[in-house]
CSV table of C-alpha atoms in Angstrom, one decimal:
chain,number,residue,atom,x,y,z
A,115,MET,CA,-28.2,-14.1,13.2
A,116,GLU,CA,-30.5,-11.1,14.0
A,117,ALA,CA,-30.6,-12.1,17.7
A,118,TRP,CA,-26.8,-12.6,17.7
A,119,LEU,CA,-26.2,-9.1,16.1
A,120,ALA,CA,-28.7,-7.5,18.5
A,121,GLY,CA,-26.8,-9.0,21.5
A,122,LEU,CA,-23.5,-7.8,20.1
A,123,ARG,CA,-24.9,-4.3,19.6
A,124,GLU,CA,-26.2,-4.3,23.1
A,125,GLU,CA,-22.7,-5.1,24.4
A,126,LEU,CA,-21.3,-2.1,22.5
A,127,VAL,CA,-24.1,0.3,23.6
A,128,SER,CA,-23.8,-0.8,27.3
A,129,LYS,CA,-19.9,-0.6,27.1
A,130,THR,CA,-19.6,-4.2,28.2
A,131,TYR,CA,-18.0,-5.5,25.0
A,132,ARG,CA,-14.6,-7.1,25.4
A,133,PRO,CA,-12.7,-8.7,22.5
A,134,ASP,CA,-11.8,-12.3,22.7
A,135,PRO,CA,-8.1,-13.5,22.4
A,136,VAL,CA,-6.8,-13.6,18.9
A,137,ARG,CA,-5.4,-16.8,17.5
A,138,ARG,CA,-1.7,-16.8,16.6
A,139,VAL,CA,-0.9,-18.7,13.4
A,140,THR,CA,2.1,-18.5,11.1
A,141,ILE,CA,2.4,-18.6,7.4
A,142,PRO,CA,5.5,-18.9,5.3
A,143,LYS,CA,7.1,-15.7,4.0
A,144,PRO,CA,8.1,-15.5,0.3
A,145,GLY,CA,11.7,-14.7,1.3
A,146,GLY,CA,11.9,-17.5,3.9
A,147,GLY,CA,10.9,-17.6,7.5
A,148,GLU,CA,7.4,-17.3,8.9
A,149,ARG,CA,5.0,-14.4,9.2
A,150,PRO,CA,2.9,-14.3,12.4
A,151,LEU,CA,-0.8,-13.5,12.1
A,152,GLY,CA,-3.4,-12.7,14.8
A,153,ILE,CA,-6.8,-14.0,13.7
A,154,PRO,CA,-9.8,-12.5,15.7
A,155,THR,CA,-13.0,-14.4,16.3
A,156,ILE,CA,-16.0,-13.8,14.0
A,157,ARG,CA,-17.6,-11.8,16.7
A,158,ASP,CA,-14.6,-9.4,16.8
A,159,ARG,CA,-14.3,-9.3,13.1
A,160,VAL,CA,-17.9,-8.1,12.8
A,161,VAL,CA,-17.3,-5.2,15.2
A,162,GLN,CA,-14.0,-4.3,13.6
A,163,THR,CA,-15.6,-4.2,10.2
A,164,ALA,CA,-18.4,-1.9,11.5
A,165,ALA,CA,-15.7,0.4,13.0
A,166,LYS,CA,-13.7,0.4,9.8
A,167,ILE,CA,-16.7,1.3,7.6
A,168,VAL,CA,-17.2,4.4,9.8
A,169,LEU,CA,-13.5,5.4,10.4
A,170,GLU,CA,-11.9,4.7,7.0
A,171,PRO,CA,-13.5,7.7,5.1
A,172,ILE,CA,-12.5,10.0,8.0
A,173,PHE,CA,-8.8,9.1,7.8
A,174,GLU,CA,-8.8,8.7,4.0
A,175,ALA,CA,-9.1,12.5,3.7
A,176,ASP,CA,-5.8,12.9,5.6
A,177,PHE,CA,-3.7,10.2,3.9
A,178,GLU,CA,-0.8,11.3,1.8
A,179,ASP,CA,-1.0,10.8,-2.0
A,180,SER,CA,2.2,8.7,-1.8
A,181,ALA,CA,0.5,6.0,0.3
A,182,TYR,CA,-1.1,3.1,-1.7
A,183,GLY,CA,-1.6,0.3,0.8
A,184,TYR,CA,-5.0,-0.8,1.9
A,185,ARG,CA,-6.8,2.2,0.5
A,186,PRO,CA,-10.0,2.3,-1.6
A,187,ARG,CA,-9.4,2.4,-5.3
A,188,ARG,CA,-5.7,2.0,-4.9
A,189,SER,CA,-3.6,-1.1,-5.3
A,190,ALA,CA,-0.1,-2.5,-5.2
A,191,VAL,CA,0.1,-2.4,-9.0
A,192,ASP,CA,-0.7,1.3,-8.8
A,193,ALA,CA,2.3,1.8,-6.6
A,194,VAL,CA,4.5,-0.1,-9.0
A,195,LYS,CA,3.2,2.0,-11.9
A,196,GLU,CA,4.0,5.2,-10.0
A,197,ALA,CA,7.5,4.0,-9.1
A,198,HIS,CA,8.1,3.0,-12.7
A,199,ARG,CA,6.8,6.4,-13.9
A,200,LEU,CA,9.2,8.3,-11.6
A,201,VAL,CA,12.2,6.2,-12.7
A,202,CYS,CA,11.4,7.0,-16.3
A,203,ARG,CA,11.3,10.7,-15.4
A,204,GLY,CA,14.8,10.6,-14.1
A,205,TYR,CA,14.4,9.7,-10.4
A,206,THR,CA,16.9,6.8,-10.8
A,207,ASP,CA,18.8,7.0,-7.5
A,208,VAL,CA,16.8,4.5,-5.4
A,209,VAL,CA,16.6,3.8,-1.7
A,210,ASP,CA,15.2,0.3,-1.6
A,211,ALA,CA,14.0,0.3,2.0
A,212,ASP,CA,12.7,-2.4,4.3
A,213,LEU,CA,11.3,-2.1,7.8
A,214,SER,CA,11.9,-4.7,10.4
A,215,LYS,CA,8.7,-6.3,11.7
A,216,TYR,CA,6.7,-3.2,11.1
A,217,PHE,CA,3.3,-4.5,12.2
A,218,ASP,CA,4.8,-6.0,15.4
A,219,THR,CA,6.6,-2.8,16.5
A,220,ILE,CA,4.1,0.0,16.0
A,221,PRO,CA,4.0,1.8,19.5
A,222,HIS,CA,0.5,1.7,20.9
A,223,SER,CA,0.7,5.1,22.6
A,224,ASP,CA,1.9,7.0,19.5
A,225,LEU,CA,-0.6,5.1,17.2
A,226,LEU,CA,-3.5,6.1,19.5
A,227,LYS,CA,-2.3,9.7,19.4
A,228,SER,CA,-2.4,9.6,15.6
A,229,VAL,CA,-6.0,8.2,15.8
A,230,ALA,CA,-7.0,10.8,18.3
A,231,ARG,CA,-6.1,13.6,15.9
A,232,ARG,CA,-9.2,12.7,13.9
A,233,ILE,CA,-11.4,10.8,16.4
A,234,VAL,CA,-12.5,12.5,19.6
A,235,ASP,CA,-15.0,10.0,20.8
A,236,ARG,CA,-13.3,8.4,23.8
A,237,HIS,CA,-15.4,5.2,23.5
A,238,VAL,CA,-14.2,4.6,20.0
A,239,LEU,CA,-10.6,5.2,21.1
A,240,HIS,CA,-11.1,2.8,24.0
A,241,LEU,CA,-12.4,0.2,21.5
A,242,ILE,CA,-9.3,0.5,19.4
A,243,LYS,CA,-7.1,0.2,22.5
A,244,LEU,CA,-9.0,-3.0,23.5
A,245,TRP,CA,-8.2,-4.5,20.1
A,246,LEU,CA,-4.5,-3.5,20.3
A,247,LYS,CA,-4.2,-5.1,23.7
A,248,ALA,CA,-6.3,-8.3,23.1
A,249,PRO,CA,-4.5,-11.4,24.4
A,250,VAL,CA,-2.8,-13.7,21.9
A,251,GLU,CA,-3.6,-17.4,22.1
A,252,GLU,CA,-1.1,-19.9,20.9
A,253,ARG,CA,-1.0,-23.7,20.8
A,254,ASP,CA,2.1,-25.7,21.2
A,255,GLY,CA,2.9,-29.0,19.5
A,256,ASP,CA,0.9,-31.0,22.1
A,257,GLY,CA,-2.1,-28.7,21.7
A,258,ARG,CA,-1.6,-26.9,25.0
A,259,ARG,CA,-3.0,-23.4,25.2
A,260,ARG,CA,-0.6,-20.5,25.9
A,261,MET,CA,-1.5,-16.9,26.3
A,262,SER,CA,0.6,-13.8,25.8
A,263,GLY,CA,0.2,-10.1,25.2
A,264,GLY,CA,-2.9,-8.5,26.7
A,265,LYS,CA,-2.8,-5.4,28.9
A,266,SER,CA,1.0,-5.5,29.2
A,267,SER,CA,1.4,-5.2,25.5
A,268,ARG,CA,2.9,-1.9,24.3
A,269,ARG,CA,3.6,-2.5,20.7
A,270,GLY,CA,2.1,-4.1,17.6
A,271,THR,CA,-1.2,-4.4,15.7
A,272,PRO,CA,-1.5,-8.1,14.7
A,273,GLN,CA,-1.8,-8.8,11.0
A,274,GLY,CA,-5.0,-10.7,10.3
A,275,GLY,CA,-7.4,-8.3,12.0
A,276,VAL,CA,-9.8,-6.2,9.9
A,277,VAL,CA,-8.7,-2.9,11.4
A,278,SER,CA,-4.9,-3.7,11.5
A,279,PRO,CA,-4.3,-2.6,7.8
A,280,MET,CA,-6.0,0.7,8.4
A,281,LEU,CA,-4.1,1.3,11.6
A,282,SER,CA,-0.8,0.5,9.9
A,283,VAL,CA,-1.5,3.1,7.2
A,284,ILE,CA,-2.4,5.7,9.8
A,285,TYR,CA,0.9,5.2,11.6
A,286,MET,CA,3.0,5.2,8.4
A,287,ASN,CA,1.2,8.4,7.4
A,288,ARG,CA,3.2,10.1,10.2
A,289,PHE,CA,6.4,9.5,8.3
A,290,LEU,CA,4.9,10.5,4.9
A,291,LYS,CA,3.4,13.7,6.3
A,292,HIS,CA,6.6,14.6,8.0
A,293,TRP,CA,8.4,14.1,4.7
A,294,ARG,CA,6.1,16.5,3.0
A,295,LEU,CA,5.9,19.2,5.7
A,296,THR,CA,9.7,19.4,6.2
A,297,GLY,CA,10.2,19.8,2.4
A,298,ARG,CA,12.3,16.6,2.0
A,299,GLY,CA,11.0,16.1,-1.5
A,300,GLU,CA,12.5,19.4,-2.6
A,301,ALA,CA,15.7,19.0,-0.5
A,302,PHE,CA,16.5,15.6,-1.8
A,303,ARG,CA,14.9,16.0,-5.2
A,304,ALA,CA,13.0,12.8,-4.4
A,305,ASN,CA,9.6,11.1,-4.1
A,306,VAL,CA,8.4,8.4,-1.8
A,307,VAL,CA,6.1,5.5,-3.0
A,308,ASN,CA,4.7,3.5,-0.1
A,309,TYR,CA,2.6,0.4,0.2
A,310,ALA,CA,2.0,-0.7,3.8
A,311,ASP,CA,5.4,-1.4,5.2
A,312,ASP,CA,7.1,-1.4,1.8
A,313,PHE,CA,8.4,1.8,0.4
A,314,VAL,CA,11.0,3.2,-2.0
A,315,ILE,CA,12.5,6.6,-2.2
A,316,LEU,CA,13.3,7.7,-5.8
A,317,SER,CA,15.8,10.6,-6.0
A,318,ARG,CA,17.9,12.6,-8.4
A,319,GLY,CA,21.3,12.3,-6.8
A,320,TYR,CA,20.5,12.4,-3.1
A,321,ALA,CA,19.6,8.9,-2.2
A,322,GLU,CA,22.3,8.6,0.4
A,323,GLU,CA,21.1,11.7,2.2
A,324,ALA,CA,17.5,10.6,2.0
A,325,LEU,CA,18.3,7.2,3.6
A,326,ALA,CA,20.2,8.8,6.5
A,327,TRP,CA,17.3,11.2,7.2
A,328,THR,CA,14.8,8.3,6.9
A,329,LYS,CA,16.7,6.2,9.4
A,330,ALA,CA,16.7,9.0,12.0
A,331,VAL,CA,13.0,9.7,11.6
A,332,MET,CA,12.1,6.0,11.8
A,333,THR,CA,14.0,5.7,15.0
A,334,LYS,CA,12.0,8.6,16.5
A,335,LEU,CA,8.8,6.8,15.4
A,336,GLY,CA,10.0,3.6,17.2
A,337,LEU,CA,10.6,1.7,14.0
A,338,THR,CA,13.7,0.1,12.6
A,339,ILE,CA,15.2,0.1,9.2
A,340,ASN,CA,16.4,-3.4,8.2
A,341,GLU,CA,20.1,-2.7,7.4
A,342,VAL,CA,20.5,-6.1,5.6
A,343,LYS,CA,17.6,-5.7,3.2
A,344,THR,CA,17.9,-1.9,2.7
A,345,SER,CA,20.2,-0.8,-0.2
A,346,LEU,CA,21.0,2.1,-2.5
A,347,LYS,CA,20.8,1.4,-6.3
A,348,ASP,CA,21.1,3.3,-9.5
A,349,ALA,CA,18.1,2.2,-11.6
A,350,ARG,CA,19.8,3.1,-14.8
A,351,ARG,CA,22.4,0.4,-14.3
A,352,GLU,CA,20.7,-2.2,-12.0
A,353,SER,CA,17.2,-3.3,-11.2
A,354,PHE,CA,15.4,-3.1,-7.9
A,355,ASP,CA,12.5,-5.2,-6.7
A,356,PHE,CA,9.3,-3.6,-5.5
A,357,LEU,CA,6.0,-5.4,-4.6
A,358,GLY,CA,6.9,-8.4,-6.7
A,359,TYR,CA,8.1,-6.4,-9.8
A,360,SER,CA,11.6,-5.7,-11.0
A,361,ILE,CA,12.2,-2.1,-12.2
A,362,GLY,CA,15.3,-1.1,-14.1
A,363,PRO,CA,17.3,-1.3,-17.4
A,364,ARG,CA,16.0,-3.6,-20.2
A,365,HIS,CA,16.8,-4.2,-23.9
A,366,LEU,CA,14.3,-4.5,-26.7
A,367,PRO,CA,14.5,-7.8,-28.5
A,368,ASN,CA,17.2,-8.6,-31.0
A,369,GLY,CA,19.7,-6.1,-29.7
A,370,GLY,CA,17.3,-3.1,-29.7
A,371,ARG,CA,17.6,0.0,-27.7
A,372,ARG,CA,17.8,0.2,-23.9
A,373,TYR,CA,14.9,1.4,-21.9
A,374,LEU,CA,13.7,1.5,-18.2
A,375,GLY,CA,11.1,-1.2,-17.8
A,376,ALA,CA,9.1,-3.0,-15.2
A,377,SER,CA,8.4,-6.8,-15.2
A,378,PRO,CA,7.7,-9.6,-12.8
A,379,SER,CA,10.7,-10.2,-10.6
A,380,LYS,CA,12.7,-13.4,-10.8
A,381,LYS,CA,11.5,-14.3,-7.3
A,382,SER,CA,7.9,-13.9,-8.3
A,383,ILE,CA,8.4,-16.1,-11.4
A,384,LEU,CA,10.1,-18.8,-9.2
A,385,ARG,CA,7.3,-18.6,-6.7
A,386,VAL,CA,4.6,-19.3,-9.2
A,387,LYS,CA,6.6,-22.1,-10.7
A,388,THR,CA,7.0,-23.7,-7.3
A,389,LYS,CA,3.2,-23.5,-6.7
A,390,VAL,CA,2.6,-25.1,-10.1
A,391,SER,CA,5.0,-28.0,-9.3
A,392,GLU,CA,3.4,-28.5,-5.9
A,393,LEU,CA,-0.1,-28.7,-7.5
A,394,LEU,CA,1.1,-31.2,-10.1
A,395,ARG,CA,3.1,-33.4,-7.8
A,396,PRO,CA,2.8,-37.2,-8.3
A,397,SER,CA,0.7,-37.7,-5.2
A,398,ASN,CA,-2.1,-35.6,-6.6
A,399,LYS,CA,-4.8,-38.2,-7.6
A,400,GLY,CA,-7.6,-35.7,-8.5
A,401,ALA,CA,-9.5,-35.9,-11.7
A,402,TRP,CA,-7.8,-34.0,-14.5
A,403,PRO,CA,-10.7,-31.4,-14.9
A,404,ILE,CA,-10.4,-30.6,-11.2
A,405,VAL,CA,-6.6,-30.4,-11.3
A,406,ARG,CA,-6.7,-28.3,-14.5
A,407,ASN,CA,-9.3,-25.8,-13.0
A,408,ARG,CA,-7.1,-25.4,-9.9
A,409,LEU,CA,-4.1,-24.8,-12.1
A,410,ASN,CA,-5.9,-22.3,-14.2
A,411,ARG,CA,-7.1,-20.4,-11.2
A,412,LEU,CA,-3.6,-20.2,-9.9
A,413,LEU,CA,-2.3,-18.9,-13.3
A,414,ALA,CA,-5.2,-16.5,-13.7
A,415,GLY,CA,-4.6,-15.0,-10.3
A,416,TRP,CA,-0.9,-14.6,-10.9
A,417,SER,CA,-1.3,-13.0,-14.3
A,418,ALA,CA,-4.1,-10.7,-13.0
A,419,TYR,CA,-1.5,-9.1,-10.6
A,420,PHE,CA,1.4,-9.4,-12.9
A,421,GLY,CA,-0.2,-7.7,-15.9
A,422,TYR,CA,1.9,-4.5,-16.1
A,423,GLY,CA,5.1,-3.8,-17.9
A,424,SER,CA,7.3,-6.1,-20.0
A,425,LEU,CA,5.6,-9.5,-19.7
A,426,ALA,CA,6.6,-11.6,-22.7
A,427,SER,CA,9.7,-13.3,-21.3
A,428,ALA,CA,8.1,-13.8,-17.8
A,429,TYR,CA,4.9,-15.3,-19.3
A,430,GLU,CA,6.9,-17.5,-21.7
A,431,ALA,CA,9.0,-18.8,-18.8
A,432,VAL,CA,5.9,-19.7,-16.8
A,433,ASP,CA,4.2,-21.2,-19.9
A,434,ARG,CA,7.2,-23.5,-20.5
A,435,HIS,CA,7.3,-24.6,-16.9
A,436,VAL,CA,3.5,-25.3,-16.9
A,437,TYR,CA,3.7,-27.3,-20.1
A,438,ASP,CA,6.7,-29.3,-18.8
A,439,ARG,CA,4.9,-30.1,-15.5
A,440,VAL,CA,1.6,-30.9,-17.1
A,441,MET,CA,3.2,-33.2,-19.6
A,442,CYS,CA,5.0,-35.1,-16.9
A,443,PHE,CA,1.9,-35.2,-14.8
A,444,LEU,CA,-0.2,-36.7,-17.6
A,445,CYS,CA,2.6,-39.1,-18.7
A,446,ARG,CA,2.6,-40.6,-15.2
A,447,ARG,CA,-1.1,-40.8,-15.1
A,448,HIS,CA,-1.4,-42.5,-18.5
A,449,LYS,CA,1.8,-44.6,-18.0
A,450,ALA,CA,3.3,-43.1,-21.2
A,451,GLN,CA,7.0,-43.9,-21.9
A,452,GLY,CA,9.5,-41.1,-21.3
A,453,ARG,CA,8.2,-37.5,-21.6
A,454,SER,CA,6.0,-38.4,-24.6
A,455,MET,CA,6.0,-35.1,-26.3
A,456,ARG,CA,4.2,-36.7,-29.3
A,457,GLN,CA,1.3,-37.8,-27.1
A,458,PHE,CA,1.0,-34.4,-25.3
A,459,PRO,CA,2.4,-31.7,-27.7
A,460,ARG,CA,2.5,-28.1,-26.4
A,461,ASP,CA,-0.4,-26.9,-28.5
A,462,HIS,CA,-2.5,-29.8,-27.3
A,463,VAL,CA,-1.8,-29.1,-23.6
A,464,LEU,CA,-2.1,-25.3,-23.9
A,465,GLY,CA,-5.1,-25.6,-26.2
A,466,GLU,CA,-7.4,-28.6,-26.4
A,467,LEU,CA,-6.7,-29.8,-22.8
A,468,GLY,CA,-7.7,-26.3,-21.6
A,469,VAL,CA,-4.6,-25.3,-19.7
A,470,LEU,CA,-4.4,-21.5,-19.5
A,471,ARG,CA,-1.7,-20.0,-21.8
A,472,LEU,CA,-0.4,-16.7,-20.4
A,473,ARG,CA,1.5,-15.4,-23.4
A,474,ARG,CA,-1.0,-14.5,-26.1
A,475,GLY,CA,0.6,-12.4,-28.8
A,476,ARG,CA,3.2,-9.7,-27.9
A,477,GLN,CA,3.2,-7.9,-24.6
A,478,VAL,CA,4.7,-4.4,-24.8
A,479,SER,CA,5.7,-2.3,-21.8
A,480,PRO,CA,5.5,1.4,-21.3
A,481,ALA,CA,9.2,2.2,-21.9
A,482,SER,CA,11.5,5.1,-21.6
A,483,ALA,CA,14.7,5.0,-23.6
A,484,LEU,CA,17.9,5.6,-21.7
A,485,ARG,CA,19.6,8.7,-23.0
């Protein structure tokens, strides 16, 4: 390893380093369709990581407070909490925005100008340009290799690279900084909450004007608002989804007062139910302790992210589905008749058998009553 790293360092010092092609793979998107990724080689990931360690603190000092994506000590849940807090403070006119293929459409020339405002070393700028213009390798159904991109590429920073998240935040920061410097927050009585290419504008009565201004600015930045997925909503009357959470009006149990709450969205609940069903499919012949441990890791990971807001009903819905799927899974395995709730009662499955129970006691959300 030491010799390999020494050789890589020598390439960088002598300016002979050239990145390898990135491998194009696709993964399913939660809303349907596929998301293209560009996976660099280990060699290029090492160099990108070294560059990121040096560059990230330099740009971190310049990022807007409204940006939460891919930043140290900030998370998607922090962005959800901020959006929820603003809604509870009366910023209930919402621009629920969506950018079309953000990572794939970032203009290289403008992005490099944004980087050059903080980085003057031409060799580092050249290195970033090499990564942006690295060829993309794809394989067809017969395994034949096909190349695209390269020097002719003018747009996009492929998702999957180590520096791509940082570069995406740098470019989105142009919009956020322009918002602040032009006084849009005061003009529209609004705040922006941004995580990577997801953002919402929370206003007091000027959501329509904020959306029109945003469309014009995004066009100048070479980006496109997705008209189909972008909408205006009144959070006092209807919920909006943001980063897997649903924020909007709720009722306390048993006909209690209304409040503005946050909870896992219906899509997020359905997604984890689907994953549970796939794990416990009839063709899974693994030993029960192994299956249970995989199931518990899935549930623990989901609940670690969805641990904010009104959780009781979401957790109960997932627990019911988990119990139903586990019971069917064990009945098939033990050749029990029917659903055999007597042989595998709920407390036994979610207790002695060691399946993780999400709902433990009462989950209460930070709530603001509607006035």
